[in-house]
Each structure stands twice: as C-alpha cells, then as structure tokens.
Amino acid sequence: MVTENFPSRFESLAGIRDFVNLAAKDAGFNEKEIYAVELAVDEACANIIEHAYDGEGKGQIECTCNNINGGLEIIIKDDGKPFDPDSVPSPDFSVDLEDLQPRGAGLFIIRNLMDDVSFTFSKNKGNILRMVKRKKE
Amino acid sequence: MEITTTEYKRCIVVKSVGRIDSYTAPKLEEALLSVTKNGNYKIVLDMEEVDFMSSKGWWVLIETQKTCKRYNRGELVLTAVQERIRDSLDLVGMGSYFQIFDDLVGAVAYF
C-alpha cells in the first residue's frame, strides 16, 4: 500500500496521475486500463479542487493505492465540503450542441471507468472516495 | 503543453502537444479563443501528440465548436486522436459533436 499527499492545486494533477499510473502498472494492468485509472483519478481530483475545496490551494488531497486480489483499490481523501454524488445531474449528450451544459461529466467518467465507486463523508475524516479497478480474466 | 498555430489557405491548424487537464486546458482555451477572435472559424485540432485529455479539455472544445458552428460560419474538426482518448470521448458521449479524421491531410482537405 502506498499513500501520498498532494496540494489541492490543478498543477498537482500530473503528479497524481503519475502516482496512480505506477501503481496500475505494478498491478499488471494493460495500457488502456492504466489510462482509464489515470483519467478517473484526474476527474475525481479536479472535482475535489473545484467543488469540495471551492478553488485551488485550500487543503490536501491524500491518495492511496492498494494492490488487492484481482485489481487495484484507490482511496482519495479530502477535507473539503461534503460531496453528495446524488446532487450531480447526469450529463445529457443527446441534446443539440448549443444546449450542452458543462456539468457532471467527471462523475460519469469515474463511474464508467472504474468497477466499484463509493463516496462517504464524515465530520472527522472528510470525504472519502473509494474506487476499485478489477483485472479482466 | 505546447501549442502551435499554422494558417492554411482555407483553415487554421492548431497543434497541441502533451497532456490536457484542468491545469493546462486554459492554455488551449486561450489559443483557440485567439483564433476565433481573429475571425477564423474553420479549425483543425491536431491531436497526434496529445496523450491525455480530461473532460475539462473536452469542454473547451465543445465551447469552441459552439463558436465555430454559430451562423454556419465554420467548424472545429479533430485529427489523429489517440485510440485511448477517442475511447474516452465515445464513452462520455461527446464524440458525436466532432468530426474526427485519421490524418491531417484529410482534415485540411475537408474545408
């Protein structure tokens, strides 16, 4: 299990992706799966900075990668505002171009690229996002 | 991330190199805005050397597409999109808003 803390700045995103990239490689995923993990984690951390912390430089993002039987578990923690995934509307990409609204794509991507996704919040531990990517047999 | 802009007779080619995320997407946005503000609405985005693209980047392209297609004055088309990026674009469902060409020659010839 490896854990690293990153400042909640968009500048940190490349380092966070590199961190999970190495863990996903180590877990034996193929290139396409590694990209999926990187993208899901990037979207999650960008959302934390933008919505949980309401902007850059207001806290830390703690990222833990854990090799589990058959896959990789990633836990991302922050001390920002409670995040309620049910409050985020699903993006509608069937509408005309002019009516497209830039909202909810990140969460949609996370849920589609990872196998297990759960959000919890507690007053003393903050937001905890747990994601699992499983290896295809 | 590096961005270069090349003017052709019938369109502008914007080539981006590197990773496009929430940190670098504003730079791409700035480059595309400077193209459209100069009255150029026929744009090819060469993505051959883009190896990461988050939803923040896609929203920049969606906003540019809205600007280009308004009054039927042009279009933003994409070329040489790496397979894994294209997969994520199709997964999100934004793929239908862009024409994607395999190579730059085909994209430029479209205009």
Short mmCIF file of C-alpha atoms in Angstrom, two decimals:
data_model
loop_
_atom_site.label_atom_id
_atom_site.label_comp_id
_atom_site.label_asym_id
_atom_site.label_seq_id
_atom_site.Cartn_x
_atom_site.Cartn_y
_atom_site.Cartn_z
CA MET A 1 0.00 0.00 0.00
CA VAL A 2 1.35 3.44 -0.92
CA THR A 3 -0.01 6.82 0.16
CA GLU A 4 0.96 10.28 -0.99
CA ASN A 5 -0.34 13.75 -0.20
CA PHE A 6 -0.71 16.44 -2.84
CA PRO A 7 -1.56 20.15 -2.53
CA SER A 8 -5.06 20.79 -3.86
CA ARG A 9 -3.90 22.62 -6.96
CA PHE A 10 -4.56 21.81 -10.62
CA GLU A 11 -0.78 21.77 -11.02
CA SER A 12 -0.76 18.62 -8.83
CA LEU A 13 -2.90 16.63 -11.26
CA ALA A 14 0.01 15.46 -13.44
CA GLY A 15 1.86 14.17 -10.36
CA ILE A 16 -1.26 12.43 -9.06
CA ARG A 17 -1.75 10.73 -12.43
CA ASP A 18 1.89 9.61 -12.47
CA PHE A 19 1.45 8.21 -8.95
CA VAL A 20 -1.57 6.06 -9.90
CA ASN A 21 -0.01 5.20 -13.27
CA LEU A 22 2.87 3.49 -11.49
CA ALA A 23 0.53 1.66 -9.12
CA ALA A 24 -1.64 0.48 -12.03
CA LYS A 25 1.43 -0.70 -13.95
CA ASP A 26 2.65 -2.50 -10.85
CA ALA A 27 -0.75 -4.17 -10.51
CA GLY A 28 -0.37 -5.58 -14.03
CA PHE A 29 -2.98 -3.60 -15.96
CA ASN A 30 -2.67 -3.06 -19.70
CA GLU A 31 -2.16 0.41 -21.25
CA LYS A 32 -5.83 1.02 -21.89
CA GLU A 33 -6.75 0.13 -18.31
CA ILE A 34 -3.93 2.27 -16.94
CA TYR A 35 -5.25 5.24 -18.93
CA ALA A 36 -8.74 4.59 -17.54
CA VAL A 37 -7.40 4.65 -13.97
CA GLU A 38 -5.44 7.85 -14.65
CA LEU A 39 -8.47 9.55 -16.19
CA ALA A 40 -10.85 8.52 -13.38
CA VAL A 41 -8.43 9.75 -10.70
CA ASP A 42 -7.77 13.01 -12.59
CA GLU A 43 -11.50 13.70 -12.87
CA ALA A 44 -12.01 12.90 -9.17
CA CYS A 45 -9.20 15.19 -8.01
CA ALA A 46 -10.21 18.04 -10.35
CA ASN A 47 -13.73 17.81 -8.86
CA ILE A 48 -12.30 17.90 -5.31
CA ILE A 49 -10.33 21.08 -6.07
CA GLU A 50 -13.20 22.73 -7.91
CA HIS A 51 -16.18 21.69 -5.78
CA ALA A 52 -15.11 20.27 -2.38
CA TYR A 53 -12.44 22.93 -1.81
CA ASP A 54 -14.12 25.63 -3.94
CA GLY A 55 -10.84 26.54 -5.60
CA GLU A 56 -7.12 25.90 -5.53
CA GLY A 57 -4.73 25.81 -2.58
CA LYS A 58 -7.21 25.21 0.22
CA GLY A 59 -6.12 21.82 1.51
CA GLN A 60 -4.60 18.49 0.67
CA ILE A 61 -5.58 15.52 -1.40
CA GLU A 62 -4.50 12.19 0.04
CA CYS A 63 -4.20 9.38 -2.46
CA THR A 64 -3.69 5.74 -1.51
CA CYS A 65 -3.13 2.87 -3.91
CA ASN A 66 -3.56 -0.65 -2.69
CA ASN A 67 -2.94 -3.83 -4.65
CA ILE A 68 -5.83 -6.12 -3.87
CA ASN A 69 -6.67 -9.58 -5.07
CA GLY A 70 -7.62 -9.19 -8.73
CA GLY A 71 -7.13 -5.48 -9.02
CA LEU A 72 -6.25 -2.08 -7.63
CA GLU A 73 -8.01 -0.12 -4.90
CA ILE A 74 -7.62 3.65 -4.88
CA ILE A 75 -8.75 5.79 -1.95
CA ILE A 76 -8.85 9.57 -2.27
CA LYS A 77 -9.46 11.74 0.78
CA ASP A 78 -10.05 15.47 1.18
CA ASP A 79 -11.18 17.85 3.93
CA GLY A 80 -13.43 19.97 1.78
CA LYS A 81 -17.19 20.40 1.74
CA PRO A 82 -19.26 17.20 1.93
CA PHE A 83 -19.78 15.79 -1.52
CA ASP A 84 -23.14 14.30 -2.38
CA PRO A 85 -22.87 12.41 -5.69
CA ASP A 86 -26.67 12.30 -5.97
CA SER A 87 -26.73 16.10 -6.28
CA VAL A 88 -24.77 15.99 -9.55
CA PRO A 89 -27.02 15.73 -12.59
CA SER A 90 -26.03 13.20 -15.24
CA PRO A 91 -24.76 14.88 -18.39
CA ASP A 92 -27.10 14.70 -21.36
CA PHE A 93 -25.16 14.28 -24.59
CA SER A 94 -28.23 13.74 -26.74
CA VAL A 95 -29.07 17.46 -26.82
CA ASP A 96 -28.14 19.96 -29.53
CA LEU A 97 -24.63 21.40 -29.31
CA GLU A 98 -25.88 24.83 -28.19
CA ASP A 99 -27.76 23.29 -25.24
CA LEU A 100 -24.83 21.27 -23.84
CA GLN A 101 -24.10 22.12 -20.22
CA PRO A 102 -20.60 21.57 -18.78
CA ARG A 103 -21.57 19.61 -15.69
CA GLY A 104 -21.36 16.08 -14.40
CA ALA A 105 -19.02 14.56 -16.99
CA GLY A 106 -16.29 13.84 -14.42
CA LEU A 107 -18.51 11.74 -12.18
CA PHE A 108 -19.98 9.98 -15.21
CA ILE A 109 -16.45 9.08 -16.40
CA ILE A 110 -15.41 7.83 -12.95
CA ARG A 111 -18.45 5.58 -12.66
CA ASN A 112 -17.98 4.17 -16.13
CA LEU A 113 -14.25 3.54 -15.98
CA MET A 114 -13.97 2.04 -12.51
CA ASP A 115 -15.66 -1.14 -11.29
CA ASP A 116 -16.58 -0.09 -7.73
CA VAL A 117 -17.12 3.54 -6.76
CA SER A 118 -18.31 4.73 -3.35
CA PHE A 119 -18.38 8.13 -1.66
CA THR A 120 -18.56 8.60 2.09
CA PHE A 121 -18.32 11.67 4.28
CA SER A 122 -17.73 12.00 7.99
CA LYS A 123 -17.07 15.15 10.04
CA ASN A 124 -13.71 13.97 11.33
CA LYS A 125 -12.47 12.16 8.22
CA GLY A 126 -13.86 14.36 5.44
CA ASN A 127 -14.72 12.99 2.01
CA ILE A 128 -13.51 9.53 1.14
CA LEU A 129 -13.78 8.24 -2.39
CA ARG A 130 -13.03 4.55 -2.81
CA MET A 131 -12.58 3.16 -6.31
CA VAL A 132 -11.60 -0.30 -7.48
CA LYS A 133 -10.40 -1.32 -10.92
CA ARG A 134 -10.55 -5.07 -11.49
CA LYS A 135 -8.42 -7.01 -13.92
CA LYS A 136 -10.31 -8.73 -16.70
CA GLU A 137 -9.86 -12.50 -16.62
CA MET B 1 1.90 21.56 -23.01
CA GLU B 2 2.95 23.19 -26.28
CA ILE B 3 0.53 24.73 -28.77
CA THR B 4 1.36 25.89 -32.28
CA THR B 5 -0.94 27.53 -34.78
CA THR B 6 -0.45 27.31 -38.55
CA GLU B 7 -2.51 29.27 -41.05
CA TYR B 8 -3.56 27.48 -44.22
CA LYS B 9 -5.49 28.99 -47.10
CA ARG B 10 -8.84 27.58 -46.02
CA CYS B 11 -8.38 26.74 -42.35
CA ILE B 12 -6.23 27.10 -39.26
CA VAL B 13 -4.40 24.10 -37.82
CA VAL B 14 -3.86 24.17 -34.07
CA LYS B 15 -1.44 21.52 -32.86
CA SER B 16 -1.30 20.66 -29.21
CA VAL B 17 1.45 18.55 -27.66
CA GLY B 18 1.29 16.96 -24.22
CA ARG B 19 -1.40 16.43 -21.61
CA ILE B 20 -4.61 18.43 -21.44
CA ASP B 21 -6.14 18.59 -17.95
CA SER B 22 -7.65 21.21 -15.64
CA TYR B 23 -4.22 22.82 -15.29
CA THR B 24 -3.35 23.08 -18.98
CA ALA B 25 -6.84 23.36 -20.58
CA PRO B 26 -6.94 27.18 -20.03
CA LYS B 27 -3.87 27.46 -22.28
CA LEU B 28 -5.65 25.53 -25.04
CA GLU B 29 -8.75 27.68 -24.49
CA GLU B 30 -6.67 30.84 -24.85
CA ALA B 31 -5.09 29.58 -28.10
CA LEU B 32 -8.46 28.63 -29.62
CA LEU B 33 -10.05 31.90 -28.50
CA SER B 34 -7.33 33.91 -30.19
CA VAL B 35 -8.04 32.00 -33.42
CA THR B 36 -11.81 32.60 -33.31
CA LYS B 37 -11.42 36.22 -32.18
CA ASN B 38 -9.46 36.83 -35.36
CA GLY B 39 -12.48 35.68 -37.34
CA ASN B 40 -11.24 32.18 -38.14
CA TYR B 41 -13.91 29.56 -37.58
CA LYS B 42 -12.58 26.70 -39.70
CA ILE B 43 -10.20 24.94 -37.34
CA VAL B 44 -8.38 21.61 -37.33
CA LEU B 45 -7.10 20.48 -33.94
CA ASP B 46 -4.16 18.14 -34.49
CA MET B 47 -4.14 15.74 -31.53
CA GLU B 48 -1.46 13.34 -32.72
CA GLU B 49 0.80 14.25 -29.80
CA VAL B 50 -1.87 14.75 -27.16
CA ASP B 51 -1.55 11.81 -24.82
CA PHE B 52 -4.02 12.76 -22.10
CA MET B 53 -7.32 14.64 -22.23
CA SER B 54 -9.71 15.11 -19.32
CA SER B 55 -13.30 16.34 -19.52
CA LYS B 56 -12.04 19.89 -18.86
CA GLY B 57 -10.30 19.75 -22.25
CA TRP B 58 -13.39 18.39 -23.96
CA TRP B 59 -15.49 21.27 -22.60
CA VAL B 60 -13.01 23.73 -24.11
CA LEU B 61 -13.51 22.02 -27.47
CA ILE B 62 -17.30 22.00 -27.05
CA GLU B 63 -17.33 25.76 -26.38
CA THR B 64 -15.06 26.33 -29.40
CA GLN B 65 -17.35 24.16 -31.53
CA LYS B 66 -20.35 26.27 -30.46
CA THR B 67 -18.50 29.44 -31.50
CA CYS B 68 -17.37 27.97 -34.84
CA LYS B 69 -20.70 26.49 -35.87
CA ARG B 70 -22.75 29.58 -34.99
CA TYR B 71 -24.27 31.14 -38.15
CA ASN B 72 -22.86 28.14 -40.10
CA ARG B 73 -19.58 30.00 -40.40
CA GLY B 74 -17.28 27.08 -39.73
CA GLU B 75 -16.43 24.03 -37.69
CA LEU B 76 -13.82 22.58 -35.37
CA VAL B 77 -12.64 19.16 -36.54
CA LEU B 78 -10.18 16.82 -34.87
CA THR B 79 -7.42 14.75 -36.34
CA ALA B 80 -5.12 11.89 -35.26
CA VAL B 81 -6.85 11.35 -31.92
CA GLN B 82 -5.08 8.58 -30.00
CA GLU B 83 -7.22 5.49 -29.55
CA ARG B 84 -7.48 5.60 -25.75
CA ILE B 85 -8.51 9.27 -25.86
CA ARG B 86 -11.07 8.52 -28.56
CA ASP B 87 -12.43 5.67 -26.44
CA SER B 88 -12.97 8.04 -23.52
CA LEU B 89 -14.60 10.61 -25.82
CA ASP B 90 -17.03 7.98 -27.07
CA LEU B 91 -17.60 6.71 -23.54
CA VAL B 92 -18.60 10.18 -22.36
CA GLY B 93 -20.78 10.59 -25.43
CA MET B 94 -19.17 13.77 -26.72
CA GLY B 95 -17.87 12.03 -29.83
CA SER B 96 -20.97 12.89 -31.84
CA TYR B 97 -20.23 16.62 -31.66
CA PHE B 98 -16.98 16.34 -33.63
CA GLN B 99 -15.82 15.05 -36.98
CA ILE B 100 -12.63 13.09 -36.47
CA PHE B 101 -10.14 12.50 -39.28
CA ASP B 102 -7.37 9.91 -39.27
CA ASP B 103 -4.77 12.27 -40.66
CA LEU B 104 -4.07 15.96 -41.04
CA VAL B 105 -4.26 15.95 -44.85
CA GLY B 106 -7.81 14.62 -44.78
CA ALA B 107 -8.85 17.13 -42.14
CA VAL B 108 -7.43 20.14 -44.01
CA ALA B 109 -8.99 18.92 -47.28
CA TYR B 110 -12.40 18.84 -45.58
CA PHE B 111 -12.59 22.65 -45.68
#
